[in-house]
Short mmCIF file of C-alpha atoms and ligand atoms in Angstrom, two decimals:
data_model
loop_
_atom_site.label_atom_id
_atom_site.label_comp_id
_atom_site.label_asym_id
_atom_site.label_seq_id
_atom_site.Cartn_x
_atom_site.Cartn_y
_atom_site.Cartn_z
CA MET A 17 128.58 -113.88 178.99
CA SER A 18 131.50 -116.30 178.73
CA SER A 19 130.78 -119.98 178.12
CA SER A 20 131.84 -120.99 181.64
CA VAL A 21 128.87 -119.14 183.11
CA PRO A 22 126.32 -121.61 184.47
CA ASP A 23 122.77 -121.63 183.20
CA TYR A 24 121.42 -120.08 186.34
CA LEU A 25 123.28 -116.84 185.67
CA ARG A 26 121.83 -116.57 182.19
CA ASP A 27 118.48 -115.20 181.17
CA GLU A 28 117.43 -117.82 178.68
CA ASN A 29 114.51 -120.24 179.22
CA LEU A 30 112.33 -117.54 180.79
CA THR A 31 108.59 -117.92 180.27
CA GLN A 32 106.58 -115.05 178.81
CA GLU A 33 104.77 -114.80 182.17
CA THR A 34 108.11 -114.25 183.91
CA ARG A 35 109.21 -111.67 181.34
CA ASP A 36 105.92 -109.84 181.96
CA LEU A 37 106.45 -110.01 185.71
CA PHE A 38 109.99 -108.61 185.30
CA SER A 39 108.64 -105.46 183.76
CA SER A 40 106.86 -104.68 187.05
CA LEU A 41 109.79 -105.50 189.36
CA PRO A 42 112.56 -103.20 190.63
CA ARG A 43 115.74 -103.91 188.69
CA GLU A 44 119.41 -103.08 189.10
CA LYS A 45 122.55 -103.67 187.13
CA GLY A 46 124.30 -106.10 189.45
CA TRP A 47 127.76 -107.45 190.03
CA LEU A 48 128.14 -110.69 188.03
CA VAL A 49 124.87 -110.33 186.14
CA SER A 50 123.74 -107.56 183.84
CA GLN A 51 120.31 -107.39 185.51
CA MET A 52 118.99 -108.49 188.86
CA TYR A 53 115.35 -108.27 189.86
CA GLN A 54 113.89 -107.72 193.31
CA TYR A 55 111.15 -110.20 194.06
CA GLN A 56 109.54 -110.53 197.48
CA GLY A 57 112.30 -108.36 198.91
CA ILE A 58 115.32 -110.29 197.56
CA TRP A 59 117.56 -109.55 194.55
CA HIS A 60 117.75 -112.43 192.11
CA THR A 61 119.34 -113.36 188.82
CA PRO A 62 116.67 -113.81 186.12
CA ALA A 63 117.22 -117.56 185.89
CA LEU A 64 117.07 -118.24 189.61
CA LEU A 65 113.96 -116.11 189.86
CA GLN A 66 112.37 -118.22 187.12
CA GLY A 67 113.36 -121.30 189.15
CA ILE A 68 111.83 -119.84 192.32
CA LEU A 69 108.57 -119.04 190.54
CA ASN A 70 108.39 -122.58 189.13
CA CYS A 71 109.16 -123.95 192.56
CA GLN A 72 106.48 -121.82 194.25
CA ASN A 73 103.94 -122.98 191.66
CA HIS A 74 104.77 -126.67 191.54
CA PHE A 75 106.62 -127.94 194.59
CA GLN A 76 104.53 -129.93 197.07
CA ALA A 77 106.33 -130.57 200.32
CA LYS A 78 105.75 -133.80 202.25
CA ASP A 79 105.86 -134.06 206.03
CA SER A 80 108.93 -136.29 205.77
CA ASP A 81 110.92 -133.86 203.59
CA ILE A 82 114.18 -132.28 204.69
CA ILE A 83 115.11 -128.94 203.17
CA LEU A 84 118.57 -127.46 203.68
CA VAL A 85 118.59 -123.69 203.37
CA THR A 86 121.54 -121.32 203.02
CA ASN A 87 122.53 -118.00 201.63
CA PRO A 88 124.90 -118.70 198.71
CA LYS A 89 128.45 -119.49 199.93
CA SER A 90 127.43 -120.14 203.50
CA GLY A 91 128.24 -123.85 203.64
CA THR A 92 125.76 -125.38 201.18
CA THR A 93 128.09 -128.02 199.71
CA TRP A 94 129.33 -129.08 203.14
CA LEU A 95 125.87 -129.24 204.72
CA LYS A 96 124.62 -131.32 201.80
CA ALA A 97 127.46 -133.79 202.30
CA LEU A 98 126.99 -133.98 206.09
CA VAL A 99 123.23 -134.50 206.02
CA PHE A 100 123.43 -136.94 203.10
CA ALA A 101 126.02 -139.00 204.99
CA LEU A 102 124.10 -139.02 208.25
CA LEU A 103 120.70 -139.85 206.73
CA ASN A 104 122.16 -142.66 204.61
CA ARG A 105 124.53 -144.11 207.19
CA HIS A 106 122.73 -147.48 207.21
CA LYS A 107 122.35 -147.69 203.44
CA PHE A 108 125.92 -146.56 202.80
CA PRO A 109 127.95 -147.65 205.84
CA LEU A 110 130.77 -145.32 206.70
CA SER A 111 133.24 -147.98 207.79
CA SER A 112 133.37 -149.39 204.25
CA SER A 113 133.53 -145.88 202.92
CA GLY A 114 135.70 -146.87 199.94
CA ASP A 115 132.55 -147.01 197.83
CA HIS A 116 130.53 -144.29 199.55
CA PRO A 117 128.61 -142.10 197.03
CA LEU A 118 130.29 -138.99 198.42
CA LEU A 119 133.64 -140.33 197.24
CA VAL A 120 132.56 -140.48 193.63
CA THR A 121 129.79 -137.89 193.36
CA ASN A 122 129.79 -134.17 194.08
CA PRO A 123 127.34 -133.31 196.93
CA HIS A 124 125.36 -131.06 194.58
CA LEU A 125 124.44 -134.11 192.51
CA LEU A 126 123.31 -136.08 195.55
CA VAL A 127 121.04 -133.35 196.93
CA PRO A 128 118.97 -131.42 194.34
CA PHE A 129 118.93 -127.62 194.42
CA LEU A 130 115.23 -126.77 194.19
CA GLU A 131 115.23 -123.52 192.19
CA GLY A 132 118.18 -124.68 190.07
CA VAL A 133 116.39 -127.89 189.07
CA TYR A 134 113.10 -126.05 188.56
CA TYR A 135 114.89 -123.62 186.24
CA GLU A 136 116.74 -126.24 184.22
CA SER A 137 113.98 -128.90 184.17
CA PRO A 138 110.63 -127.34 185.13
CA ASP A 139 108.94 -130.76 184.84
CA PHE A 140 111.37 -132.57 187.11
CA ASP A 141 109.44 -135.09 189.19
CA PHE A 142 110.49 -134.64 192.80
CA SER A 143 108.16 -137.47 193.85
CA GLU A 144 110.74 -139.88 192.39
CA LEU A 145 113.30 -139.01 195.06
CA PRO A 146 113.82 -141.62 197.79
CA SER A 147 112.18 -140.91 201.15
CA PRO A 148 112.95 -138.87 203.15
CA ARG A 149 113.50 -136.45 200.28
CA LEU A 150 116.57 -134.30 200.87
CA MET A 151 116.77 -131.03 198.95
CA ASN A 152 118.34 -127.60 199.27
CA THR A 153 117.40 -124.06 198.42
CA HIS A 154 118.48 -120.43 198.86
CA ILE A 155 114.83 -119.25 198.96
CA LEU A 156 113.84 -116.70 201.61
CA HIS A 157 111.54 -118.11 204.35
CA PHE A 158 108.70 -115.84 203.30
CA SER A 159 109.01 -117.03 199.68
CA LEU A 160 109.11 -120.78 200.35
CA PRO A 161 106.37 -122.75 198.59
CA GLU A 162 103.31 -122.70 200.89
CA SER A 163 103.45 -126.46 201.53
CA ALA A 164 107.02 -126.18 202.82
CA LYS A 165 105.78 -123.82 205.52
CA SER A 166 102.50 -125.54 206.37
CA SER A 167 103.68 -129.18 206.30
CA ALA A 168 105.76 -130.81 209.02
CA CYS A 169 108.83 -130.95 206.77
CA LYS A 170 112.08 -130.05 208.50
CA ILE A 171 114.32 -127.14 207.60
CA VAL A 172 118.01 -126.92 208.48
CA TYR A 173 119.33 -123.39 207.97
CA CYS A 174 123.07 -122.73 207.85
CA CYS A 175 124.37 -119.20 208.22
CA ARG A 176 127.95 -117.97 207.79
CA ASN A 177 129.61 -114.80 209.00
CA PRO A 178 128.90 -112.16 206.36
CA LYS A 179 132.50 -111.18 205.59
CA ASP A 180 133.53 -114.75 204.76
CA MET A 181 130.32 -115.29 202.84
CA PHE A 182 130.81 -112.13 200.81
CA VAL A 183 134.46 -112.94 200.08
CA SER A 184 133.61 -116.50 199.10
CA LEU A 185 130.97 -115.23 196.67
CA TRP A 186 133.35 -112.60 195.35
CA HIS A 187 136.00 -115.17 194.43
CA PHE A 188 133.39 -117.60 193.11
CA GLY A 189 132.03 -114.93 190.77
CA LYS A 190 135.51 -114.01 189.57
CA LYS A 191 136.30 -117.63 188.79
CA LEU A 192 132.97 -118.20 187.09
CA ALA A 193 132.79 -115.09 185.00
CA PRO A 194 136.23 -113.44 184.87
CA GLU A 195 135.37 -111.09 182.04
CA GLU A 196 132.08 -109.88 183.50
CA THR A 197 133.56 -109.20 186.95
CA ALA A 198 136.99 -107.83 185.93
CA ASP A 199 136.09 -104.15 185.95
CA TYR A 200 133.93 -104.19 189.06
CA PRO A 201 135.86 -102.82 192.06
CA ILE A 202 135.49 -104.63 195.37
CA GLU A 203 134.65 -101.30 197.09
CA LYS A 204 131.57 -101.03 194.90
CA ALA A 205 130.60 -104.62 195.62
CA VAL A 206 130.92 -104.10 199.40
CA LYS A 207 128.75 -100.99 199.12
CA ALA A 208 126.11 -102.92 197.17
CA PHE A 209 126.28 -105.76 199.72
CA CYS A 210 125.75 -103.30 202.59
CA GLU A 211 122.82 -101.72 200.75
CA GLY A 212 121.34 -105.19 200.33
CA LYS A 213 121.51 -104.86 196.54
CA PHE A 214 123.56 -107.96 195.97
CA ILE A 215 122.58 -111.35 194.54
CA GLY A 216 120.56 -113.12 197.24
CA GLY A 217 120.51 -109.96 199.39
CA PRO A 218 119.72 -108.32 201.66
CA PHE A 219 121.83 -110.78 203.62
CA TRP A 220 120.23 -109.75 206.92
CA ASP A 221 116.64 -110.32 205.81
CA HIS A 222 117.48 -113.85 204.68
CA VAL A 223 119.26 -114.74 207.91
CA LEU A 224 116.86 -113.00 210.29
CA GLU A 225 113.76 -114.61 208.82
CA TYR A 226 115.14 -118.09 209.47
CA TRP A 227 116.62 -117.03 212.80
CA TYR A 228 113.22 -115.91 214.07
CA ALA A 229 111.48 -118.91 212.47
CA SER A 230 113.86 -121.23 214.34
CA ARG A 231 113.08 -119.49 217.61
CA GLU A 232 109.34 -119.56 217.05
CA ASN A 233 109.25 -123.14 215.88
CA PRO A 234 112.40 -124.99 216.95
CA SER A 235 111.03 -128.39 215.98
CA LYS A 236 110.53 -127.15 212.41
CA VAL A 237 113.60 -124.98 211.75
CA LEU A 238 117.09 -125.72 213.05
CA PHE A 239 119.59 -122.85 212.87
CA VAL A 240 123.25 -123.81 212.57
CA THR A 241 126.31 -121.77 211.69
CA TYR A 242 129.30 -122.51 209.46
CA GLU A 243 131.55 -121.44 212.31
CA GLU A 244 130.06 -123.92 214.80
CA LEU A 245 130.13 -126.64 212.17
CA LYS A 246 133.80 -125.91 211.74
CA THR A 247 134.78 -125.72 215.43
CA GLN A 248 132.57 -128.53 216.80
CA THR A 249 131.62 -130.59 213.77
CA GLY A 250 130.77 -133.77 215.66
CA ALA A 251 128.50 -132.05 218.19
CA GLU A 252 126.68 -130.21 215.39
CA ILE A 253 126.18 -133.42 213.37
CA LYS A 254 124.62 -135.00 216.47
CA ARG A 255 122.39 -131.95 216.98
CA ILE A 256 121.23 -132.10 213.34
CA ALA A 257 120.61 -135.85 213.60
CA GLU A 258 118.50 -135.39 216.78
CA PHE A 259 116.52 -132.63 215.10
CA LEU A 260 115.85 -134.84 212.07
CA GLY A 261 114.69 -137.68 214.31
CA CYS A 262 117.63 -139.96 213.47
CA GLY A 263 119.92 -139.43 216.45
CA PHE A 264 122.96 -141.65 216.92
CA THR A 265 122.61 -144.66 219.21
CA GLY A 266 125.17 -145.24 221.95
CA GLU A 267 126.53 -148.13 219.90
CA GLU A 268 126.96 -145.97 216.82
CA GLU A 269 128.81 -143.42 218.87
CA VAL A 270 131.09 -146.07 220.31
CA ARG A 271 131.77 -147.35 216.80
CA GLY A 272 132.89 -143.81 215.90
CA GLU A 273 130.19 -143.16 213.28
CA VAL A 274 130.06 -139.45 214.04
CA GLU A 275 133.81 -139.09 213.59
CA GLU A 276 133.60 -141.06 210.33
CA ILE A 277 131.10 -138.52 208.97
CA VAL A 278 133.29 -135.64 210.14
CA LYS A 279 136.26 -137.14 208.27
CA LEU A 280 134.36 -138.12 205.14
CA CYS A 281 132.86 -134.63 204.75
CA SER A 282 135.89 -132.61 205.78
CA PHE A 283 137.19 -129.94 203.43
CA GLU A 284 140.49 -131.79 203.11
CA ARG A 285 138.84 -135.09 202.15
CA LEU A 286 136.16 -133.78 199.79
CA SER A 287 138.27 -131.14 198.07
CA ASN A 288 140.98 -133.68 197.21
CA LEU A 289 138.69 -136.20 195.56
CA GLU A 290 139.00 -136.51 191.81
CA VAL A 291 135.28 -135.88 191.35
CA ASN A 292 135.63 -132.54 193.16
CA ARG A 293 138.90 -131.54 191.49
CA GLU A 294 138.20 -132.52 187.91
CA GLY A 295 134.42 -132.95 187.74
CA LYS A 296 131.69 -130.84 186.19
CA LEU A 297 128.03 -130.46 187.05
CA PRO A 298 125.52 -131.05 184.23
CA ASN A 299 125.22 -127.26 183.83
CA GLY A 300 128.93 -127.12 183.00
CA MET A 301 130.12 -125.68 186.29
CA GLU A 302 133.42 -127.08 187.56
CA THR A 303 133.02 -128.85 190.88
CA LYS A 304 136.30 -127.41 192.17
CA ALA A 305 134.62 -123.99 192.24
CA PHE A 306 132.80 -125.11 195.41
CA PHE A 307 136.05 -125.75 197.30
CA ARG A 308 138.37 -122.82 197.88
CA LYS A 309 139.75 -122.37 201.41
CA GLY A 310 137.02 -123.59 203.74
CA GLU A 311 138.22 -121.43 206.63
CA ILE A 312 136.81 -119.15 209.29
CA GLY A 313 138.15 -115.61 208.90
CA GLY A 314 139.59 -116.20 205.42
CA TRP A 315 138.18 -112.77 204.44
CA ARG A 316 141.34 -111.18 205.85
CA ASP A 317 143.37 -111.73 202.70
CA THR A 318 140.74 -110.09 200.47
CA LEU A 319 139.09 -107.29 202.44
CA SER A 320 140.98 -104.22 203.60
CA GLU A 321 140.42 -103.14 207.19
CA SER A 322 138.16 -100.30 206.12
CA LEU A 323 135.97 -102.57 203.95
CA ALA A 324 135.72 -105.09 206.77
CA GLU A 325 134.67 -102.28 209.12
CA GLU A 326 132.07 -101.11 206.64
CA ILE A 327 130.48 -104.57 206.64
CA ASP A 328 130.79 -104.85 210.44
CA ARG A 329 129.04 -101.52 211.01
CA ASN A 330 126.24 -102.48 208.68
CA ILE A 331 125.75 -105.92 210.20
CA GLU A 332 125.88 -104.55 213.76
CA GLU A 333 123.06 -102.17 212.88
CA LYS A 334 120.92 -104.72 211.02
CA PHE A 335 121.21 -107.46 213.64
CA ARG A 336 120.90 -105.22 216.72
CA GLY A 337 118.37 -106.64 219.17
CA SER A 338 118.03 -109.94 217.33
CA GLY A 339 120.22 -111.93 219.71
CA LEU A 340 122.33 -113.13 216.78
CA LYS A 341 126.02 -112.21 216.82
CA PHE A 342 128.86 -112.85 214.37
CA SER A 343 132.19 -113.31 216.07
CA CYS A 344 134.70 -113.03 213.22
P1 LIG B 3 126.91 -122.66 197.15
O1 LIG B 3 125.97 -121.95 198.07
O2 LIG B 3 127.12 -121.97 195.85
O3 LIG B 3 126.56 -124.11 196.94
P2 LIG B 3 128.80 -123.11 199.28
O4 LIG B 3 129.09 -124.56 199.29
O5 LIG B 3 127.90 -122.58 200.33
O6 LIG B 3 128.35 -122.64 197.83
O7 LIG B 3 130.13 -122.28 199.45
C1 LIG B 3 131.40 -122.70 199.18
C2 LIG B 3 132.22 -122.37 200.41
O8 LIG B 3 132.16 -123.47 201.32
C3 LIG B 3 133.68 -122.17 200.07
O9 LIG B 3 134.17 -121.27 201.06
P3 LIG B 3 135.48 -120.34 200.81
O10 LIG B 3 135.29 -119.67 199.51
O11 LIG B 3 135.53 -119.39 201.98
O12 LIG B 3 136.64 -121.27 200.83
C4 LIG B 3 134.21 -123.57 200.26
O13 LIG B 3 135.61 -123.64 200.38
C5 LIG B 3 133.47 -123.99 201.50
N1 LIG B 3 133.41 -125.45 201.66
C6 LIG B 3 133.08 -126.37 200.72
N2 LIG B 3 133.13 -127.59 201.23
C7 LIG B 3 133.51 -127.47 202.53
C8 LIG B 3 133.77 -128.40 203.59
N3 LIG B 3 133.65 -129.70 203.41
N4 LIG B 3 134.12 -127.90 204.79
C9 LIG B 3 134.25 -126.57 204.98
N5 LIG B 3 134.03 -125.63 204.02
C10 LIG B 3 133.66 -126.08 202.81
#
């Protein structure tokens, strides 16, 4: 793989136990990675699977924890920024936002990615994080560490319409690993996505598990969408704050705190910061890779009508009867 490929797409640092487990798992040659493995129903890169196993074995959730969950490319970076800003609005006031951490630090460095950290530093001490601990993951609900399910910790799940998510991942992969993805036609990738044999897939299992969990236990799991975040950002920030038990006071609203968070975390603001244009994460990934278009319906310039219809048909079938609809 080329040197720009982040650690979590490699297959180094795997324990012997994990290599043994791999031999019993279904495997496929995937887009972007030479091998993906299916574990607890989801297709993973070897490194992220190692991270998930470490996380399942070692992570102990606390009642006060907040875990942000997404499918890759569904709004992770944005959600991290929004929730970081709202939780820390007293510590880092928004009005004097000239020195706000989000202006000088990429959101991924402010909110640790559980399986990524557990892959890169298996001994990382999460107990050192300030309370409430704010973390993110792509782990399926079923596969979350037991304590994350049994404790009172809060989960905010953000879902994005599958065509935009797929297209975002497609471009991300091409940027990250141009040589490895060059000969892989998009038709084949759409087919794999619709069969569920795509990194992080099946898409529908991931989304539906959290969708049903949010309906069964609305005080534990909050379900938000990228599209609603985009069209009514302020209202969604308030909804997330209420859910997390740190709703805005009337005075804060009058002072315009919600609007300050909307502005600070907007695509335009974050994507133009030096740290997000020129920066790199410790694993070598360029921070600009997390900011592309930030639009609803941006899939139109990448997917042909027939590929879009193929995804639509598949999604319609998988989500039928769930009560969850994708509008674009
Ligand atoms: P990750 O799961 O790998 O961390 P994630 O942040 O979910 O990635 O996805 C990046 C997408 O979010 C990009 O979408 P696009 O490819 O369709 O453009 C990126 O542009 C978008 N994004 C990043 N920050 C923001 C933001 N502040 N507002 C809206 N969209 C954003």
